[in-house]
Amino acid sequence: MIQPADGHVHTEFSWDAPEGSMERTCVRAVQLGLPAVAFTEHVDYSRWTVDEVVLERSPLRRELTGPDGVLVPPELDQERYLESIQRCREMFPSLRVISGVELGEPHWNAVPVAKLLGTGHYERVLGSLHALPVDGNLVEANALYRQRPAVEVLRLYLAEIAELIARTDAFAVLAHLDYALRGWPAEAGPFDLYAFEDEFRHALRTLAATDRALEVNTRIPLASEIVRWWRDEGGKVVTFGSDAHVPDAVGTGLAAAVDMVEAHGFRPGRHPYDRWTLPG
């Protein structure tokens, strides 16, 4: 099996990965035989409300949340991050170390996003959606299940994904299209992917029209049907990402993801770290 690049990895430079380590992640990637790792650290300019359930589960989020209940993510320390990237490139010459960022809600934050990307420092740029606008506030998508019916939350999420794609060209890869499934509540019953086929297809069709890539995120394995719908709707490119937040998680699930996308006709590029595409 051809090992792909892990194109979505977080380290100590991501505000929500305090146990991360770029150097230890590189060590693990070399042990696994990965050809490349993209360190796509979180860049979140959005500010969203956090409920008590989240605060009880996460001391880190409590620390970052003000008395108004709004979480303010710290900025990326670009200088230290870039120094670490260069150091790892020198320490691990057999591993291609790719610089990158994961932009949360870039369609709402055009000015700071443009400033960040204008530096030219970031090779892999992911776009993602973590929060949704509700009654004049932003609410983290998976927390919204405690306020709204599950079906409504997921439809809102997929509709906003389409807006994200249509309103900004700042990113090259759409990260974790299925992010909102991570919080699907047990009381809503078993999740039925086909009940949302139209909404998934609309988002995928919107992305395909821009010639950008769909990430096959393995944090929870992306459903094979979504990759099939991606191809049906004109999608031609995929990348892979473990969404690791600790070193030992790098590369998790990539082997199964490769088998799955190959079954749908996607093939590796000339170099192992290239994106995977449909032939012809």
CSV table of C-alpha atoms in Angstrom, one decimal:
chain,number,residue,atom,x,y,z
A,1,MET,CA,0.0,0.0,0.0
A,2,ILE,CA,1.2,3.5,-0.8
A,3,GLN,CA,1.3,5.6,2.3
A,4,PRO,CA,-0.3,9.0,1.8
A,5,ALA,CA,0.6,12.2,3.5
A,6,ASP,CA,-1.2,13.0,6.7
A,7,GLY,CA,-2.5,16.4,5.7
A,8,HIS,CA,-4.3,17.5,8.9
A,9,VAL,CA,-2.3,17.4,12.1
A,10,HIS,CA,-2.2,19.7,15.1
A,11,THR,CA,0.6,20.3,17.6
A,12,GLU,CA,1.4,22.5,20.6
A,13,PHE,CA,0.8,25.5,18.4
A,14,SER,CA,-2.9,24.8,18.1
A,15,TRP,CA,-4.8,26.3,21.0
A,16,ASP,CA,-6.8,23.1,21.6
A,17,ALA,CA,-3.8,20.7,21.5
A,18,PRO,CA,-1.9,21.3,24.8
A,19,GLU,CA,-0.5,17.8,24.6
A,20,GLY,CA,0.7,18.2,21.1
A,21,SER,CA,4.4,18.2,20.0
A,22,MET,CA,5.6,18.9,16.5
A,23,GLU,CA,8.9,17.1,17.1
A,24,ARG,CA,7.4,14.0,18.7
A,25,THR,CA,4.8,13.9,15.9
A,26,CYS,CA,7.6,13.8,13.4
A,27,VAL,CA,9.3,11.0,15.2
A,28,ARG,CA,6.0,9.0,15.1
A,29,ALA,CA,5.4,9.8,11.5
A,30,VAL,CA,8.9,8.5,10.6
A,31,GLN,CA,8.3,5.3,12.6
A,32,LEU,CA,5.1,4.8,10.6
A,33,GLY,CA,6.8,5.4,7.3
A,34,LEU,CA,4.6,8.4,6.4
A,35,PRO,CA,6.1,10.4,3.5
A,36,ALA,CA,4.8,13.7,4.7
A,37,VAL,CA,2.9,15.5,7.5
A,38,ALA,CA,1.1,18.9,7.2
A,39,PHE,CA,1.0,20.8,10.4
A,40,THR,CA,-2.3,22.6,9.9
A,41,GLU,CA,-2.6,24.6,13.2
A,42,HIS,CA,-5.9,26.2,14.2
A,43,VAL,CA,-6.5,29.8,13.3
A,44,ASP,CA,-9.8,30.8,14.7
A,45,TYR,CA,-10.9,34.4,14.5
A,46,SER,CA,-14.5,33.6,15.4
A,47,ARG,CA,-15.8,34.0,18.9
A,48,TRP,CA,-18.5,31.6,20.0
A,49,THR,CA,-20.7,31.1,23.1
A,50,VAL,CA,-19.9,28.1,25.3
A,51,ASP,CA,-22.5,26.3,27.5
A,52,GLU,CA,-21.9,24.9,31.0
A,53,VAL,CA,-21.7,21.3,29.7
A,54,VAL,CA,-18.7,22.2,27.6
A,55,LEU,CA,-17.1,24.1,30.4
A,56,GLU,CA,-17.5,21.3,32.8
A,57,ARG,CA,-15.9,18.8,30.4
A,58,SER,CA,-13.0,21.1,29.4
A,59,PRO,CA,-10.9,23.1,31.8
A,60,LEU,CA,-9.0,24.5,28.8
A,61,ARG,CA,-12.1,26.0,27.3
A,62,ARG,CA,-13.2,27.3,30.7
A,63,GLU,CA,-9.8,29.1,30.9
A,64,LEU,CA,-10.4,30.7,27.5
A,65,THR,CA,-14.0,31.7,28.2
A,66,GLY,CA,-14.9,35.1,29.6
A,67,PRO,CA,-17.6,36.0,32.0
A,68,ASP,CA,-19.9,36.7,29.1
A,69,GLY,CA,-19.7,33.0,28.1
A,70,VAL,CA,-17.8,33.7,24.9
A,71,LEU,CA,-14.7,31.7,24.1
A,72,VAL,CA,-11.8,33.6,22.6
A,73,PRO,CA,-9.2,31.3,21.0
A,74,PRO,CA,-5.6,32.5,21.2
A,75,GLU,CA,-3.8,33.6,18.1
A,76,LEU,CA,-1.3,31.4,16.4
A,77,ASP,CA,2.3,32.2,17.4
A,78,GLN,CA,3.5,32.4,13.9
A,79,GLU,CA,7.2,33.1,14.7
A,80,ARG,CA,7.6,30.1,17.0
A,81,TYR,CA,5.6,27.9,14.7
A,82,LEU,CA,7.7,28.7,11.7
A,83,GLU,CA,10.9,28.2,13.7
A,84,SER,CA,9.7,24.8,14.7
A,85,ILE,CA,8.7,23.8,11.1
A,86,GLN,CA,12.3,24.7,10.0
A,87,ARG,CA,13.8,22.8,12.9
A,88,CYS,CA,11.8,19.7,12.1
A,89,ARG,CA,12.7,19.9,8.4
A,90,GLU,CA,16.4,19.8,9.4
A,91,MET,CA,15.9,17.1,12.1
A,92,PHE,CA,13.8,14.7,9.9
A,93,PRO,CA,15.2,14.9,6.3
A,94,SER,CA,13.3,11.8,5.2
A,95,LEU,CA,10.0,13.3,6.1
A,96,ARG,CA,8.4,16.1,4.1
A,97,VAL,CA,7.3,18.7,6.7
A,98,ILE,CA,4.5,20.9,5.2
A,99,SER,CA,3.5,24.2,6.8
A,100,GLY,CA,-0.2,24.9,7.1
A,101,VAL,CA,-3.2,26.3,8.9
A,102,GLU,CA,-6.8,25.3,9.5
A,103,LEU,CA,-8.9,28.3,9.0
A,104,GLY,CA,-12.1,28.2,11.1
A,105,GLU,CA,-15.0,30.0,9.4
A,106,PRO,CA,-12.8,32.0,6.9
A,107,HIS,CA,-15.9,33.3,5.1
A,108,TRP,CA,-16.7,35.4,8.2
A,109,ASN,CA,-13.2,36.6,8.7
A,110,ALA,CA,-11.9,37.8,5.3
A,111,VAL,CA,-9.7,40.6,6.5
A,112,PRO,CA,-7.5,38.8,9.1
A,113,VAL,CA,-7.4,35.7,6.9
A,114,ALA,CA,-6.1,37.6,4.0
A,115,LYS,CA,-3.5,39.2,6.2
A,116,LEU,CA,-2.3,35.8,7.5
A,117,LEU,CA,-2.2,34.2,4.1
A,118,GLY,CA,-0.5,37.2,2.6
A,119,THR,CA,2.6,36.3,4.5
A,120,GLY,CA,3.1,33.4,2.1
A,121,HIS,CA,4.2,31.1,4.9
A,122,TYR,CA,1.5,28.4,4.6
A,123,GLU,CA,1.6,25.6,2.0
A,124,ARG,CA,-1.5,23.7,3.0
A,125,VAL,CA,-4.6,25.7,3.8
A,126,LEU,CA,-7.7,24.0,5.2
A,127,GLY,CA,-11.1,25.5,5.5
A,128,SER,CA,-13.4,24.3,8.3
A,129,LEU,CA,-16.7,25.1,10.0
A,130,HIS,CA,-17.0,24.6,13.8
A,131,ALA,CA,-19.7,27.1,14.8
A,132,LEU,CA,-23.1,28.2,13.6
A,133,PRO,CA,-24.9,31.6,13.8
A,134,VAL,CA,-27.9,31.3,16.1
A,135,ASP,CA,-30.0,34.2,17.3
A,136,GLY,CA,-27.2,36.7,16.8
A,137,ASN,CA,-24.6,34.5,18.4
A,138,LEU,CA,-22.2,31.9,17.3
A,139,VAL,CA,-22.6,28.5,18.9
A,140,GLU,CA,-20.3,25.5,18.5
A,141,ALA,CA,-22.0,23.1,16.2
A,142,ASN,CA,-21.9,20.0,18.4
A,143,ALA,CA,-23.1,22.0,21.4
A,144,LEU,CA,-26.1,23.2,19.4
A,145,TYR,CA,-27.6,19.7,19.6
A,146,ARG,CA,-28.5,20.7,23.2
A,147,GLN,CA,-30.6,23.6,22.0
A,148,ARG,CA,-32.1,22.4,18.7
A,149,PRO,CA,-33.4,19.1,17.2
A,150,ALA,CA,-30.6,17.0,15.8
A,151,VAL,CA,-32.0,17.0,12.3
A,152,GLU,CA,-32.2,20.8,12.2
A,153,VAL,CA,-28.7,21.2,13.5
A,154,LEU,CA,-27.1,19.0,10.8
A,155,ARG,CA,-29.1,20.6,8.0
A,156,LEU,CA,-28.0,24.1,9.3
A,157,TYR,CA,-24.5,22.9,9.4
A,158,LEU,CA,-24.4,21.5,5.8
A,159,ALA,CA,-26.2,24.6,4.5
A,160,GLU,CA,-23.5,26.8,6.2
A,161,ILE,CA,-20.8,24.6,4.7
A,162,ALA,CA,-22.1,25.5,1.2
A,163,GLU,CA,-22.0,29.2,2.2
A,164,LEU,CA,-18.4,28.8,3.4
A,165,ILE,CA,-17.4,27.3,0.1
A,166,ALA,CA,-19.2,29.9,-2.0
A,167,ARG,CA,-18.1,33.0,-0.1
A,168,THR,CA,-14.4,32.5,0.2
A,169,ASP,CA,-11.6,31.1,-1.9
A,170,ALA,CA,-9.0,31.4,0.9
A,171,PHE,CA,-8.7,27.6,1.4
A,172,ALA,CA,-7.7,24.8,-0.9
A,173,VAL,CA,-9.0,21.8,1.1
A,174,LEU,CA,-12.4,21.5,2.8
A,175,ALA,CA,-11.7,19.8,6.2
A,176,HIS,CA,-14.0,17.4,8.0
A,177,LEU,CA,-17.3,17.9,6.1
A,178,ASP,CA,-18.8,15.5,8.7
A,179,TYR,CA,-17.6,17.5,11.7
A,180,ALA,CA,-21.1,17.9,13.1
A,181,LEU,CA,-21.6,14.2,13.2
A,182,ARG,CA,-19.1,14.0,16.1
A,183,GLY,CA,-21.8,15.2,18.4
A,184,TRP,CA,-24.8,13.4,17.1
A,185,PRO,CA,-26.9,12.8,20.2
A,186,ALA,CA,-27.8,9.2,21.2
A,187,GLU,CA,-31.3,10.3,22.0
A,188,ALA,CA,-31.8,11.3,18.4
A,189,GLY,CA,-31.5,7.6,17.4
A,190,PRO,CA,-29.1,6.0,15.0
A,191,PHE,CA,-27.8,8.4,12.4
A,192,ASP,CA,-29.2,7.8,8.9
A,193,LEU,CA,-26.8,9.3,6.3
A,194,TYR,CA,-29.2,8.9,3.5
A,195,ALA,CA,-31.8,11.2,5.2
A,196,PHE,CA,-29.3,14.0,4.5
A,197,GLU,CA,-28.1,12.9,1.0
A,198,ASP,CA,-29.5,16.0,-0.7
A,199,GLU,CA,-27.8,18.4,1.7
A,200,PHE,CA,-24.4,16.5,1.5
A,201,ARG,CA,-24.6,16.4,-2.3
A,202,HIS,CA,-25.4,20.2,-2.4
A,203,ALA,CA,-22.3,21.0,-0.4
A,204,LEU,CA,-20.1,18.6,-2.4
A,205,ARG,CA,-21.4,20.0,-5.7
A,206,THR,CA,-20.6,23.5,-4.5
A,207,LEU,CA,-17.1,22.4,-3.6
A,208,ALA,CA,-16.5,20.5,-6.9
A,209,ALA,CA,-17.5,23.6,-8.9
A,210,THR,CA,-14.5,25.4,-7.4
A,211,ASP,CA,-11.9,22.7,-8.2
A,212,ARG,CA,-10.9,22.3,-4.6
A,213,ALA,CA,-10.2,19.2,-2.6
A,214,LEU,CA,-12.3,17.2,-0.2
A,215,GLU,CA,-10.5,15.9,2.9
A,216,VAL,CA,-11.1,12.3,3.9
A,217,ASN,CA,-10.8,12.9,7.7
A,218,THR,CA,-10.2,9.8,9.8
A,219,ARG,CA,-11.1,11.2,13.2
A,220,ILE,CA,-14.3,9.4,12.7
A,221,PRO,CA,-14.0,7.5,9.4
A,222,LEU,CA,-15.6,9.5,6.6
A,223,ALA,CA,-18.5,7.4,5.1
A,224,SER,CA,-17.7,5.7,1.8
A,225,GLU,CA,-21.0,7.0,0.4
A,226,ILE,CA,-19.8,10.6,0.8
A,227,VAL,CA,-16.7,9.9,-1.3
A,228,ARG,CA,-19.0,8.3,-3.9
A,229,TRP,CA,-21.3,11.3,-3.9
A,230,TRP,CA,-18.2,13.5,-4.2
A,231,ARG,CA,-17.2,11.8,-7.4
A,232,ASP,CA,-20.8,11.8,-8.6
A,233,GLU,CA,-21.0,15.6,-8.1
A,234,GLY,CA,-17.8,16.2,-10.1
A,235,GLY,CA,-15.2,16.1,-7.3
A,236,LYS,CA,-11.8,15.1,-8.6
A,237,VAL,CA,-9.3,15.5,-5.7
A,238,VAL,CA,-9.1,14.2,-2.2
A,239,THR,CA,-6.6,14.5,0.7
A,240,PHE,CA,-6.2,12.6,3.9
A,241,GLY,CA,-6.1,13.8,7.5
A,242,SER,CA,-6.0,12.2,10.9
A,243,ASP,CA,-6.9,15.4,12.6
A,244,ALA,CA,-4.4,14.3,15.3
A,245,HIS,CA,-4.0,16.5,18.4
A,246,VAL,CA,-1.4,14.3,20.1
A,247,PRO,CA,1.7,12.7,18.5
A,248,ASP,CA,0.5,9.1,18.8
A,249,ALA,CA,-2.6,9.8,16.7
A,250,VAL,CA,-0.8,10.9,13.6
A,251,GLY,CA,-1.5,8.5,10.7
A,252,THR,CA,-4.5,7.0,12.5
A,253,GLY,CA,-7.0,5.4,10.0
A,254,LEU,CA,-5.1,6.3,6.9
A,255,ALA,CA,-4.7,2.8,5.6
A,256,ALA,CA,-8.5,2.1,5.7
A,257,ALA,CA,-9.1,5.5,4.1
A,258,VAL,CA,-6.7,4.7,1.2
A,259,ASP,CA,-8.5,1.4,0.5
A,260,MET,CA,-11.8,3.2,0.5
A,261,VAL,CA,-10.9,6.1,-1.9
A,262,GLU,CA,-9.1,3.6,-4.2
A,263,ALA,CA,-12.3,1.7,-4.4
A,264,HIS,CA,-13.9,4.8,-5.8
A,265,GLY,CA,-11.2,5.3,-8.4
A,266,PHE,CA,-8.9,7.9,-6.8
A,267,ARG,CA,-5.2,7.3,-7.3
A,268,PRO,CA,-2.0,8.8,-5.8
A,269,GLY,CA,0.0,11.5,-7.6
A,270,ARG,CA,3.6,11.3,-8.8
A,271,HIS,CA,4.9,11.9,-5.4
A,272,PRO,CA,3.6,10.2,-2.2
A,273,TYR,CA,2.8,13.6,-0.6
A,274,ASP,CA,0.7,14.7,-3.6
A,275,ARG,CA,-3.1,15.0,-3.5
A,276,TRP,CA,-5.0,11.9,-4.8
A,277,THR,CA,-7.0,12.4,-8.0
A,278,LEU,CA,-9.2,10.7,-10.5
A,279,PRO,CA,-7.2,9.5,-13.6
A,280,GLY,CA,-7.9,11.2,-16.9
